[in-house]
């Protein structure tokens, strides 16, 4: 999805200023470093010769009515009191990023969006029993503002609505920090309550196609929305919950089903990390936004031009209350209701600015890596290459009046597979055994170490675990700590009820087990501690956690409302307590759990393919490579395995296979009927090839971190590591690409450099 048009624009934005500078003033270079050598530190001398919309400024006490209130070594902060607007200025180049639209609004912008364009902080209020939304900006509030030396402190109050709160904005080194303390929020009138708070929604905005650059959205591994003119093609925007949707409040939906049975559309990727970004490539300035507090109740929103306004903008939105549908009986009746208890949390957003050669998605990823390490969000792990081979033990199918086991991979089968692979030189393996427990993969929750006799029982499974330890294979048992199967276990108590007080049920659209329920977080914690005791007593210490690692929700229990903050706190408490006793790897874990996992399983290497995103970028894997092992989603379910293999080479993510010893045709009447290709005999050669090729690359990059990543419109991608290794990938299916003396064949790669 690389855009030739965008590449042409980028080339022009770089070389046009150089050409004009030579023609008009041969002593002036378009590049800041060269300008400094000539004594021309600021590029303002070229304002009339740069692409439309690019603004560079001279050092000044005022810019566009904003007063200089703070500065660091590299940046200055300007502030305008009436709208709480800020301008951040790069001291080296004079480039700026603005937080509001100054002067007349250009192009299409309906009246309801004026507050977003003109205010630094925007509230969406919920009014009375009619539940109408009222949008207000900071410019409508009574303000008491004090400068603090590093920024400002503002106390706001909306007399008409009885709403008030404090805002603290500070500049620290290359970071702008915005805070709204929960304790400062007041709601004095019953008629008006805060629904949502937008924090600097227009910071770094651009108009139509005036500027070159992109917005970075945390979809999957990462995606860009170009700042080019979209010609009003899109009427919608990117809007996703950080850490996935809230099943406790949001209305359930069914994805497109084939024959009312088979899922034909994949779900959107959850946001794993609370980040977003804006990059102006023409002025070489950008920022990475990191939600430090409030992430459990936040959304990331990105608006390409044409979606509601003619501006490109991206922001974080914090949800304090929601409107929901409250059923009134067993029939179709319902009323619209307002969440009464406010979601309580401090809001804190950190904007990390980048300039020059770091004003790109790689620079933003490097900023995030530094942040993760500095704040202990990731604890660096040994990043040794292993191929992931997961096994399915047992599922169930309907049989007469009972359900019977469908046994796919026994303990003896696994031993046989390991032996065949060892004979072929495949020894560095990590495995997760799913469906090992009595009654199979859907017998949930798992409360003790009890292996099904059809796979070999406790004795044989324990012996296999010991053999794996002695041979260097990492062997994990899978535990879904969230779900309970009402067809097998008593699910009348300690299960999640939505804000409507109705039990939440997750539909499978399968014949054997049609639905699951979710355990309350307190019950989950209890089950985890109980099962952990049983594991440890049997000498089992390696567990792969699923369920709780990538789902958060609001819920009610015994008349009390609990928010996603409460859910996350209980989950983290349980994992933290057990992490010293058990070794965890986690299934697509949200970032607040990264410090507790030895590896990330099912790491996305692509995106949800929204129509308005222009290009995929490996943002998360750039940030995490070299810090923690990452394992892909299953290779055997990928449609384009050739491209997927190249993505593994590019990102440094290790391959994963979901394996059964038996033919998966046996699963057609089970809940695992979507596993259509998994037999080891079919994938043995692929496993060996993936292992040999990717291990060879990892031997060169092990322990190294990615420092540069570039994608080109001809299909070339170049990845550079801090130990000097460079990987050149050619995604073009039709032509050889020659670069740096290497000829890269179509759909192939070359490894160069290194010490």
XYZ file of C-alpha atoms in Angstrom:
755
model
C 0.000 0.000 0.000
C 2.906 2.286 -0.660
C 1.809 5.475 -2.399
C 3.808 6.754 -5.362
C 1.980 10.050 -5.095
C 3.118 10.488 -1.508
C 6.695 9.611 -2.445
C 6.708 12.258 -5.186
C 5.343 14.789 -2.707
C 8.031 13.842 -0.206
C 10.810 14.124 -2.777
C 9.540 17.544 -3.859
C 9.285 18.734 -0.266
C 12.946 17.835 0.256
C 14.565 18.951 -2.989
C 12.407 21.918 -4.027
C 13.651 24.070 -1.133
C 17.242 23.084 -1.964
C 16.802 24.063 -5.600
C 15.139 27.383 -4.764
C 17.722 28.191 -2.126
C 20.508 27.744 -4.654
C 18.747 29.832 -7.298
C 17.660 32.662 -5.015
C 20.372 32.604 -2.368
C 23.176 30.139 -3.060
C 24.571 30.565 0.452
C 21.405 29.269 2.119
C 20.800 25.521 2.437
C 17.421 23.944 3.097
C 18.969 21.710 5.729
C 19.234 23.011 9.321
C 22.690 21.592 10.013
C 24.119 23.338 6.938
C 22.285 26.560 7.766
C 23.918 26.622 11.186
C 27.338 26.414 9.559
C 26.407 29.454 7.493
C 25.193 31.331 10.569
C 21.566 30.987 9.414
C 20.163 28.931 12.271
C 16.500 29.472 11.407
C 14.828 28.551 8.148
C 12.433 31.488 8.338
C 14.434 33.172 5.569
C 12.869 30.670 3.187
C 9.231 30.892 4.265
C 8.097 32.194 0.891
C 9.914 29.431 -0.929
C 8.724 26.389 1.018
C 5.692 24.222 0.235
C 2.331 25.731 1.166
C 1.484 25.489 4.845
C 5.053 24.993 6.126
C 5.823 27.517 8.850
C 9.206 28.335 10.350
C 9.542 31.141 12.882
C 12.247 33.403 14.249
C 12.932 33.322 18.009
C 10.398 35.644 19.590
C 8.496 36.385 22.779
C 5.225 35.983 20.901
C 3.933 33.808 18.062
C 0.410 34.258 16.730
C -0.789 35.823 19.964
C 0.862 33.120 22.074
C 3.331 34.182 24.777
C 6.611 32.364 25.450
C 6.195 30.690 28.867
C 8.822 27.920 28.980
C 11.765 26.490 27.103
C 14.165 23.575 27.232
C 17.400 22.951 25.353
C 15.583 22.105 22.129
C 12.006 23.403 22.360
C 9.967 26.421 23.392
C 6.405 26.483 24.714
C 4.082 29.354 23.782
C 0.712 29.833 25.461
C -2.532 31.684 24.745
C -4.761 31.991 27.789
C -8.257 32.464 26.367
C -8.308 29.056 24.618
C -5.558 27.273 26.588
C -3.859 26.967 23.211
C -0.176 26.069 22.977
C 2.465 26.250 20.264
C 5.591 24.112 20.513
C 8.599 25.461 18.623
C 11.778 23.659 17.592
C 14.614 26.021 18.572
C 17.007 24.601 15.974
C 14.827 24.861 12.878
C 12.086 27.265 13.927
C 9.412 24.709 12.990
C 6.232 24.861 15.057
C 3.234 22.713 15.932
C -0.015 24.469 16.781
C -2.885 23.208 18.933
C -5.761 25.287 17.546
C -6.786 26.782 14.225
C -5.959 30.470 14.353
C -8.063 32.926 12.343
C -10.829 31.826 10.034
C -11.625 28.145 9.737
C -10.796 26.962 6.253
C -13.091 24.805 4.156
C -15.754 22.502 5.512
C -16.304 22.413 9.290
C -19.810 22.106 10.665
C -20.771 24.231 13.651
C -20.547 21.457 16.239
C -16.845 21.068 15.549
C -15.820 24.679 16.156
C -14.791 23.957 19.767
C -12.387 21.265 18.582
C -10.730 23.651 16.154
C -10.511 26.582 18.546
C -9.817 25.136 21.992
C -7.000 23.246 23.708
C -9.347 21.253 25.953
C -12.796 20.150 24.770
C -15.618 18.646 26.841
C -18.569 16.649 25.630
C -21.267 16.973 28.301
C -24.327 14.779 28.759
C -27.425 16.844 29.427
C -30.367 15.765 31.565
C -32.905 13.065 30.912
C -32.883 13.693 27.162
C -29.184 12.763 27.148
C -28.252 15.383 24.565
C -24.578 16.086 24.026
C -23.209 19.587 24.616
C -19.724 20.362 23.295
C -17.795 23.130 25.049
C -14.256 24.404 24.756
C -11.879 25.933 27.271
C -12.608 29.370 25.799
C -16.136 29.211 27.299
C -14.934 28.709 30.876
C -14.007 31.104 33.644
C -10.243 30.779 33.995
C -7.696 31.331 36.714
C -4.274 30.887 35.135
C -0.831 30.917 36.736
C 2.497 30.556 34.959
C 4.767 27.995 36.600
C 8.156 28.520 34.983
C 7.941 25.260 33.012
C 4.427 25.934 31.714
C 1.127 26.920 33.267
C -1.609 25.870 35.655
C -5.247 26.682 34.855
C -8.359 26.324 36.975
C -11.478 26.208 34.792
C -15.143 26.491 35.728
C -18.236 26.501 33.512
C -20.838 28.399 35.502
C -23.724 27.458 33.210
C -23.023 23.740 33.524
C -21.594 23.541 37.046
C -18.489 21.800 35.703
C -14.904 22.512 36.743
C -11.422 21.001 36.636
C -7.721 21.876 36.674
C -5.207 21.628 33.841
C -1.429 21.569 34.288
C 0.803 21.842 31.205
C 4.592 21.671 31.442
C 7.600 21.436 29.120
C 10.336 19.062 30.264
C 13.291 18.517 27.922
C 11.691 17.379 24.645
C 8.353 16.467 26.214
C 5.103 18.326 26.751
C 3.088 16.907 29.656
C -0.626 17.615 30.110
C -2.432 16.635 33.328
C -6.013 16.842 34.603
C -6.185 15.468 38.181
C -9.312 13.469 38.960
C -9.619 15.141 42.373
C -9.967 18.525 40.663
C -13.095 17.561 38.693
C -16.345 18.993 40.061
C -19.880 18.412 38.780
C -22.187 20.708 40.740
C -25.388 20.251 38.755
C -27.403 17.089 38.234
C -28.473 18.213 34.775
C -24.984 18.230 33.275
C -22.324 15.551 33.632
C -19.006 15.104 31.840
C -19.142 12.440 29.155
C -15.770 12.851 27.437
C -12.665 15.035 27.652
C -10.472 15.683 24.616
C -6.902 16.737 25.376
C -5.335 19.037 22.763
C -7.231 17.396 19.901
C -5.724 19.651 17.216
C -2.084 19.559 18.283
C -0.086 19.328 15.060
C -3.156 19.600 12.813
C -2.847 20.314 9.098
C -5.324 21.458 6.457
C -6.251 19.243 3.493
C -3.073 18.436 1.539
C -1.138 21.569 2.514
C 1.523 19.614 4.397
C 3.540 16.432 3.935
C 3.558 13.834 6.668
C 1.274 11.412 8.407
C -0.643 10.476 11.524
C 0.447 7.300 13.317
C -2.387 5.153 14.675
C -1.764 2.133 16.965
C -3.753 -0.286 14.837
C -2.131 -3.711 15.005
C 1.603 -3.165 14.744
C 1.123 0.399 13.474
C -0.381 2.275 10.541
C -0.076 5.673 8.907
C -2.725 8.033 7.582
C -1.099 10.435 5.136
C -1.702 14.170 5.378
C -2.409 14.391 1.650
C -5.685 15.657 0.215
C -8.238 12.860 0.622
C -10.675 14.592 -1.760
C -13.401 14.054 0.857
C -13.440 10.312 0.151
C -13.892 9.371 3.796
C -16.846 10.232 5.973
C -15.602 8.273 8.994
C -12.533 8.332 11.188
C -10.330 5.987 13.188
C -11.783 5.640 16.700
C -10.796 2.732 18.900
C -10.664 2.026 22.610
C -7.227 1.669 24.078
C -7.118 -2.012 25.104
C -10.169 -2.987 23.058
C -13.876 -2.297 23.335
C -15.719 -2.316 26.658
C -18.074 -5.303 26.581
C -19.607 -4.206 29.880
C -21.218 -1.142 28.293
C -20.894 -1.263 24.524
C -23.599 -2.982 22.551
C -22.590 -6.446 21.320
C -22.235 -6.978 17.611
C -21.858 -9.983 15.344
C -19.289 -10.034 12.609
C -20.353 -11.101 9.145
C -21.168 -14.788 9.191
C -21.212 -17.186 6.273
C -24.336 -19.370 6.377
C -25.030 -17.908 9.845
C -22.211 -20.052 11.163
C -18.746 -19.279 9.867
C -16.993 -16.014 10.651
C -16.009 -14.461 7.329
C -14.562 -11.150 8.573
C -11.740 -10.749 11.076
C -12.220 -8.546 14.104
C -10.307 -5.261 14.240
C -6.982 -5.410 16.032
C -7.063 -4.193 19.621
C -4.854 -1.291 20.650
C -2.122 -2.960 22.720
C -0.319 0.231 23.745
C -1.738 3.732 24.485
C 0.181 5.692 21.846
C -0.412 7.826 18.758
C 1.627 10.244 16.694
C 1.855 13.097 14.226
C 4.783 13.733 11.878
C 5.339 16.727 9.575
C 7.973 15.454 7.170
C 8.220 18.791 5.337
C 9.366 20.665 8.462
C 11.002 17.621 10.072
C 9.022 17.830 13.287
C 6.733 15.316 14.992
C 5.548 13.924 18.283
C 4.587 10.662 19.933
C 1.623 10.939 22.286
C 1.702 8.511 25.224
C -1.276 8.200 27.560
C 0.362 7.676 30.942
C -2.798 7.762 33.028
C -6.413 7.330 32.006
C -5.530 4.762 29.351
C -8.086 2.230 30.637
C -10.900 4.640 29.736
C -9.440 6.270 26.652
C -9.864 6.188 22.909
C -7.441 7.136 20.160
C -9.122 9.105 17.391
C -7.656 10.165 14.056
C -9.544 12.249 11.498
C -8.333 12.434 7.898
C -9.392 15.589 6.091
C -12.935 15.353 4.807
C -14.176 13.427 7.848
C -16.285 16.151 9.537
C -13.716 18.905 8.856
C -11.121 19.694 6.208
C -8.325 19.203 8.750
C -6.123 16.247 9.630
C -5.966 15.709 13.387
C -5.286 12.994 15.939
C -5.830 12.917 19.677
C -6.651 11.032 22.840
C -10.191 11.095 24.212
C -11.038 10.189 27.808
C -14.398 8.649 28.619
C -15.802 9.586 32.023
C -19.365 8.467 31.367
C -21.222 6.640 28.631
C -24.775 6.408 27.420
C -26.101 2.886 27.155
C -29.258 0.943 26.316
C -31.081 -0.390 29.375
C -33.568 -3.179 28.610
C -36.857 -2.793 30.479
C -38.099 -6.394 30.327
C -37.966 -9.692 28.474
C -39.427 -8.158 25.340
C -37.916 -5.590 23.002
C -38.493 -2.629 25.324
C -35.588 -0.452 26.437
C -34.637 3.028 27.577
C -31.518 5.104 27.008
C -29.649 5.633 30.270
C -26.618 7.561 31.477
C -23.807 5.968 33.435
C -24.224 7.399 36.911
C -20.871 6.730 38.543
C -18.074 8.582 36.807
C -14.999 6.644 35.723
C -12.432 8.098 38.093
C -8.813 8.464 37.022
C -6.132 11.084 36.555
C -5.562 12.173 32.970
C -1.936 12.460 31.939
C -0.652 12.626 28.361
C 3.021 12.943 27.448
C 3.914 14.330 24.003
C 7.490 13.355 23.071
C 8.753 15.602 20.279
C 11.194 14.579 17.558
C 13.040 16.617 14.954
C 15.354 16.263 11.975
C 16.337 12.716 11.045
C 14.168 11.349 13.870
C 10.972 12.974 12.585
C 9.523 9.706 11.301
C 7.774 6.615 12.616
C 11.120 5.019 13.522
C 11.998 8.039 15.628
C 8.647 7.774 17.385
C 9.245 4.058 18.052
C 12.683 4.814 19.506
C 11.077 7.402 21.797
C 8.595 4.790 22.939
C 11.371 2.255 23.566
C 13.165 4.786 25.782
C 9.932 5.497 27.639
C 9.221 1.783 28.226
C 12.678 1.198 29.679
C 12.813 4.380 31.764
C 9.446 3.705 33.396
C 9.904 -0.051 33.851
C 6.959 -0.946 31.607
C 9.128 -3.568 29.919
C 11.741 -5.592 31.770
C 14.347 -6.693 29.184
C 14.365 -10.464 28.663
C 16.814 -12.815 26.962
C 15.774 -12.620 23.324
C 16.999 -16.018 22.160
C 15.509 -17.366 18.944
C 12.972 -20.159 19.297
C 10.343 -21.453 16.937
C 6.903 -21.681 18.549
C 5.024 -24.960 18.068
C 1.669 -25.025 19.842
C -0.315 -28.234 20.153
C -4.038 -28.913 20.428
C -4.820 -31.837 22.696
C -8.562 -32.396 22.957
C -11.814 -30.785 21.889
C -15.359 -32.136 22.137
C -18.040 -33.084 19.636
C -21.686 -33.946 20.135
C -22.335 -37.689 20.281
C -25.805 -39.111 20.858
C -26.901 -37.528 24.154
C -23.354 -36.893 25.360
C -20.260 -35.081 24.173
C -17.169 -37.113 23.400
C -13.476 -36.321 23.212
C -11.827 -35.669 19.875
C -8.177 -36.312 20.641
C -5.798 -34.542 18.260
C -2.354 -34.608 19.880
C -1.320 -36.800 22.805
C 1.781 -36.551 24.964
C 3.322 -39.450 23.016
C 2.536 -37.649 19.746
C 4.394 -34.561 20.986
C 7.420 -36.655 21.931
C 7.427 -38.175 18.459
C 7.213 -34.729 16.827
C 10.074 -33.408 18.957
C 12.229 -36.399 18.014
C 11.619 -35.925 14.302
C 12.499 -32.262 14.563
C 15.600 -32.912 16.666
C 16.823 -35.355 14.025
C 16.382 -32.521 11.495
C 18.383 -30.097 13.659
C 15.421 -28.183 15.109
C 16.164 -27.885 18.837
C 15.329 -24.318 19.907
C 11.602 -24.705 20.523
C 8.925 -23.091 22.656
C 5.554 -24.843 22.873
C 2.139 -24.151 24.340
C -0.154 -27.108 24.976
C -3.823 -26.197 24.560
C -6.660 -28.528 25.451
C -4.496 -30.568 27.812
C -6.975 -30.376 30.697
C -9.705 -32.910 31.511
C -12.537 -32.605 28.951
C -10.430 -30.525 26.581
C -9.793 -26.993 25.492
C -13.255 -25.652 26.313
C -13.405 -27.084 29.845
C -13.078 -23.734 31.596
C -12.030 -22.446 34.032
C -8.950 -24.547 34.861
C -8.755 -24.766 38.641
C -6.168 -27.505 39.103
C -3.520 -29.528 37.326
C -5.602 -32.378 35.903
C -4.629 -33.663 32.450
C -7.148 -35.653 30.453
C -6.482 -39.385 30.376
C -6.868 -39.453 26.594
C -3.660 -37.433 26.150
C -1.824 -39.502 28.774
C -2.957 -38.116 32.116
C -0.914 -36.284 34.749
C 1.867 -38.854 34.854
C 2.778 -38.725 31.181
C 2.307 -34.957 30.900
C 4.546 -34.338 33.920
C 7.176 -36.657 32.465
C 7.046 -34.737 29.160
C 7.524 -31.451 31.002
C 10.612 -32.874 32.751
C 12.039 -34.152 29.455
C 11.534 -30.723 27.863
C 13.376 -29.053 30.737
C 16.365 -31.358 30.319
C 16.476 -30.929 26.539
C 16.141 -27.120 26.558
C 12.604 -26.962 25.166
C 10.360 -24.375 26.823
C 7.012 -26.087 27.380
C 3.972 -24.125 28.614
C 0.438 -25.110 29.554
C -2.299 -22.805 28.289
C -4.724 -21.276 30.762
C -7.641 -19.036 29.832
C -8.302 -17.302 33.135
C -11.303 -15.295 31.940
C -13.964 -17.657 30.610
C -16.309 -20.170 32.186
C -18.216 -22.726 30.125
C -21.841 -22.861 31.361
C -22.324 -26.212 29.601
C -19.704 -27.810 31.835
C -19.418 -25.692 34.989
C -21.924 -23.913 37.226
C -21.926 -20.382 35.805
C -24.762 -18.870 37.820
C -22.565 -16.970 40.270
C -19.452 -14.805 40.138
C -19.892 -14.062 36.451
C -19.720 -10.681 34.757
C -22.875 -8.643 34.450
C -22.943 -5.624 32.198
C -23.917 -2.160 33.373
C -27.478 -3.174 32.442
C -27.201 -5.896 35.129
C -27.631 -8.589 32.494
C -25.146 -11.450 32.345
C -22.645 -11.013 29.532
C -22.457 -13.963 27.159
C -19.832 -14.416 24.476
C -21.331 -16.180 21.469
C -19.175 -18.677 19.582
C -21.553 -19.431 16.675
C -20.497 -23.075 17.037
C -22.641 -26.159 17.634
C -21.034 -27.847 20.639
C -20.535 -24.943 23.052
C -22.596 -21.989 21.880
C -21.569 -19.451 24.492
C -19.180 -18.637 27.310
C -19.465 -16.340 30.272
C -16.747 -14.257 31.913
C -15.637 -14.680 35.508
C -15.615 -11.571 37.655
C -12.061 -10.297 38.175
C -12.188 -11.245 41.861
C -13.191 -14.796 40.926
C -10.501 -14.907 38.236
C -7.909 -13.958 40.833
C -9.170 -16.695 43.139
C -9.050 -19.296 40.352
C -5.557 -18.241 39.292
C -4.183 -18.542 42.823
C -5.869 -21.929 43.332
C -4.617 -23.354 40.037
C -1.130 -21.956 40.623
C -0.902 -23.828 43.919
C -1.843 -27.051 42.145
C 0.695 -26.425 39.357
C 3.507 -25.718 41.777
C 2.709 -28.783 43.894
C 3.136 -30.863 40.724
C 6.352 -29.138 39.677
C 4.757 -27.164 36.840
C 5.928 -23.551 36.538
C 5.455 -22.525 32.859
C 2.021 -21.101 32.085
C 0.735 -19.195 29.062
C -1.993 -16.789 30.120
C -4.893 -15.911 27.852
C -8.246 -14.199 28.197
C -7.431 -11.661 30.876
C -4.374 -10.496 28.945
C -6.342 -8.791 26.169
C -9.839 -8.019 27.470
C -10.933 -5.275 29.895
C -14.468 -4.309 30.847
C -16.819 -2.455 33.146
C -19.115 -4.718 35.150
C -21.613 -4.841 37.990
C -21.505 -7.230 40.940
C -23.800 -7.334 43.956
C -25.235 -3.952 43.061
C -21.850 -2.219 42.702
C -20.375 -0.815 39.496
C -16.730 -1.570 38.724
C -14.801 0.194 35.961
C -12.066 -0.988 33.644
C -9.597 0.590 36.067
C -10.853 -1.784 38.774
C -10.658 -4.758 36.399
C -7.098 -3.978 35.323
C -5.951 -3.419 38.916
C -7.265 -6.830 40.027
C -5.739 -8.605 37.018
C -2.386 -6.939 37.511
C -2.432 -7.703 41.237
C -3.020 -11.416 40.567
C -0.351 -11.633 37.864
C 2.140 -9.686 39.973
C 1.583 -11.956 42.969
C 2.138 -15.104 40.915
C 4.937 -13.871 38.640
C 7.573 -14.750 41.232
C 6.265 -18.319 41.418
C 5.315 -19.025 37.802
C 6.916 -18.176 34.473
C 4.379 -16.438 32.251
C 4.145 -15.834 28.564
C 1.018 -13.975 27.483
C -1.366 -13.950 24.561
C -1.465 -10.452 22.959
C -1.023 -8.758 26.327
C -1.923 -5.114 26.820
C 1.033 -2.932 27.738
C 0.235 -2.712 31.456
C 1.108 -6.438 31.707
C 4.314 -6.393 29.643
C 6.584 -6.221 32.681
C 5.274 -9.598 33.885
C 5.664 -11.662 30.716
C 8.704 -13.482 29.384
C 7.405 -13.231 25.820
C 4.561 -11.771 23.777
C 2.572 -14.384 21.872
C 0.416 -13.648 18.808
C 2.135 -10.333 18.155
C 0.363 -8.682 15.205
C 2.654 -7.838 12.313
C -0.037 -6.214 10.181
C -3.135 -4.060 10.706
C -6.929 -4.144 10.445
C -6.721 -2.668 6.925
C -9.056 0.253 7.504
C -9.948 1.972 4.255
C -8.529 5.327 5.410
C -5.078 4.045 6.465
C -2.404 4.413 3.810
C 0.522 2.289 4.934
C 1.458 -0.317 7.525
C 4.549 0.283 9.674
C 6.110 -2.002 12.313
C 5.950 0.581 15.096
C 5.543 -1.780 18.051
C 8.093 -4.314 16.883
C 10.692 -1.580 16.285
C 10.162 -0.440 19.877
C 10.214 -3.939 21.405
C 12.754 -5.832 19.280
C 15.756 -6.703 21.431
C 13.834 -6.132 24.665
C 11.456 -9.083 24.741
C 10.838 -12.119 22.497
C 7.797 -11.744 20.243
C 6.008 -14.638 18.540
C 3.733 -14.267 15.545
C 0.198 -15.368 14.974
C -0.001 -18.838 13.443
C 1.756 -19.229 10.105
C -0.571 -22.020 8.975
C -3.586 -19.693 8.878
C -1.914 -16.999 6.766
C -3.195 -16.704 3.203
C 0.018 -15.233 1.757
C 2.778 -17.206 3.448
C 5.498 -15.780 1.213
C 4.804 -12.207 2.286
C 4.242 -13.277 5.892
C 7.697 -14.875 5.971
C 9.263 -11.612 4.777
C 7.352 -9.755 7.505
C 8.932 -12.053 10.089
C 12.371 -11.275 8.664
C 11.579 -7.558 8.674
C 10.166 -7.290 12.182
C 12.313 -9.803 14.041
C 9.173 -11.592 15.254
C 9.601 -15.339 15.688
C 7.337 -17.811 13.811
C 4.453 -19.767 15.347
C 2.666 -22.905 14.141
C -0.491 -24.507 15.537
C 0.059 -28.250 15.230
C -2.031 -31.377 15.539
C -0.832 -34.914 15.071
C -4.157 -36.030 13.644
C -5.832 -34.691 10.523
C -7.806 -31.508 11.362
C -10.769 -32.944 9.435
C -11.580 -34.670 12.722
C -12.383 -31.236 14.185
C -15.187 -30.371 11.777
C -17.921 -31.004 14.369
C -16.126 -29.327 17.280
C -15.699 -25.718 18.376
C -12.251 -25.917 16.762
C -13.768 -26.417 13.305
C -11.971 -23.302 12.053
C -8.646 -25.134 12.368
C -8.505 -26.406 8.826
C -4.776 -26.934 8.313
C -2.595 -28.066 11.199
C -1.298 -31.603 10.684
C 2.382 -31.926 11.571
C 3.122 -34.179 8.612
C 1.980 -31.349 6.310
C 3.988 -28.608 8.051
C 7.158 -30.451 9.016
C 9.183 -29.162 6.051
C 7.920 -25.605 6.547
C 8.860 -25.714 10.226
C 12.389 -26.839 9.375
C 12.793 -24.167 6.679
C 11.474 -21.346 8.865
C 13.698 -22.498 11.703
C 16.886 -22.679 9.660
C 16.465 -19.382 7.798
C 15.201 -17.263 10.662
C 17.682 -18.654 13.184
C 20.518 -17.769 10.833
C 19.302 -14.157 10.725
C 18.803 -14.064 14.481
C 22.360 -15.242 15.061
C 23.421 -11.946 13.448
C 20.893 -9.687 15.201
C 20.542 -11.338 18.612
C 20.589 -8.754 21.393
C 20.643 -5.886 18.885
C 17.975 -3.234 18.537
C 16.451 -1.677 15.430
C 17.643 1.896 14.915
C 16.323 2.604 11.427
C 13.491 1.363 9.243
C 12.687 2.680 5.788
C 9.992 1.701 3.273
C 10.126 2.763 -0.365
C 7.492 2.912 -3.055
C 9.312 0.396 -5.281
C 8.789 -2.355 -2.676
C 12.166 -2.041 -0.942
C 12.368 -2.056 2.863
C 15.642 -1.562 4.739
C 16.030 -2.411 8.434
C 19.163 -1.361 10.324
C 20.307 -2.707 13.701
C 22.587 -1.017 16.204
C 25.286 -3.688 15.678
C 25.668 -2.716 12.014
C 23.511 -5.444 10.469
C 21.216 -4.331 7.651
C 18.387 -6.363 6.197
C 17.145 -5.527 2.693
C 13.714 -6.852 1.729
C 12.098 -6.776 -1.696
C 8.295 -7.004 -1.528
C 8.002 -6.398 -5.261
C 6.800 -9.644 -6.888
C 8.050 -8.776 -10.371
C 11.435 -7.071 -10.336
C 14.905 -7.278 -8.872
C 15.882 -4.256 -6.762
C 19.519 -3.202 -6.597
C 20.774 -1.083 -3.691
C 24.031 -0.696 -1.724
C 25.649 -3.198 -4.057
C 23.055 -5.902 -3.375
C 20.623 -7.344 -5.909
C 17.500 -8.473 -4.050
C 15.352 -10.935 -5.928
C 11.547 -10.491 -6.020
C 9.849 -11.440 -2.737
C 13.211 -12.086 -1.141
C 15.755 -10.569 1.256
C 19.480 -10.036 1.741
C 21.340 -9.611 5.034
C 24.335 -7.280 4.955
C 26.650 -5.352 7.249
C 27.455 -6.534 10.740
C 30.628 -6.724 12.695
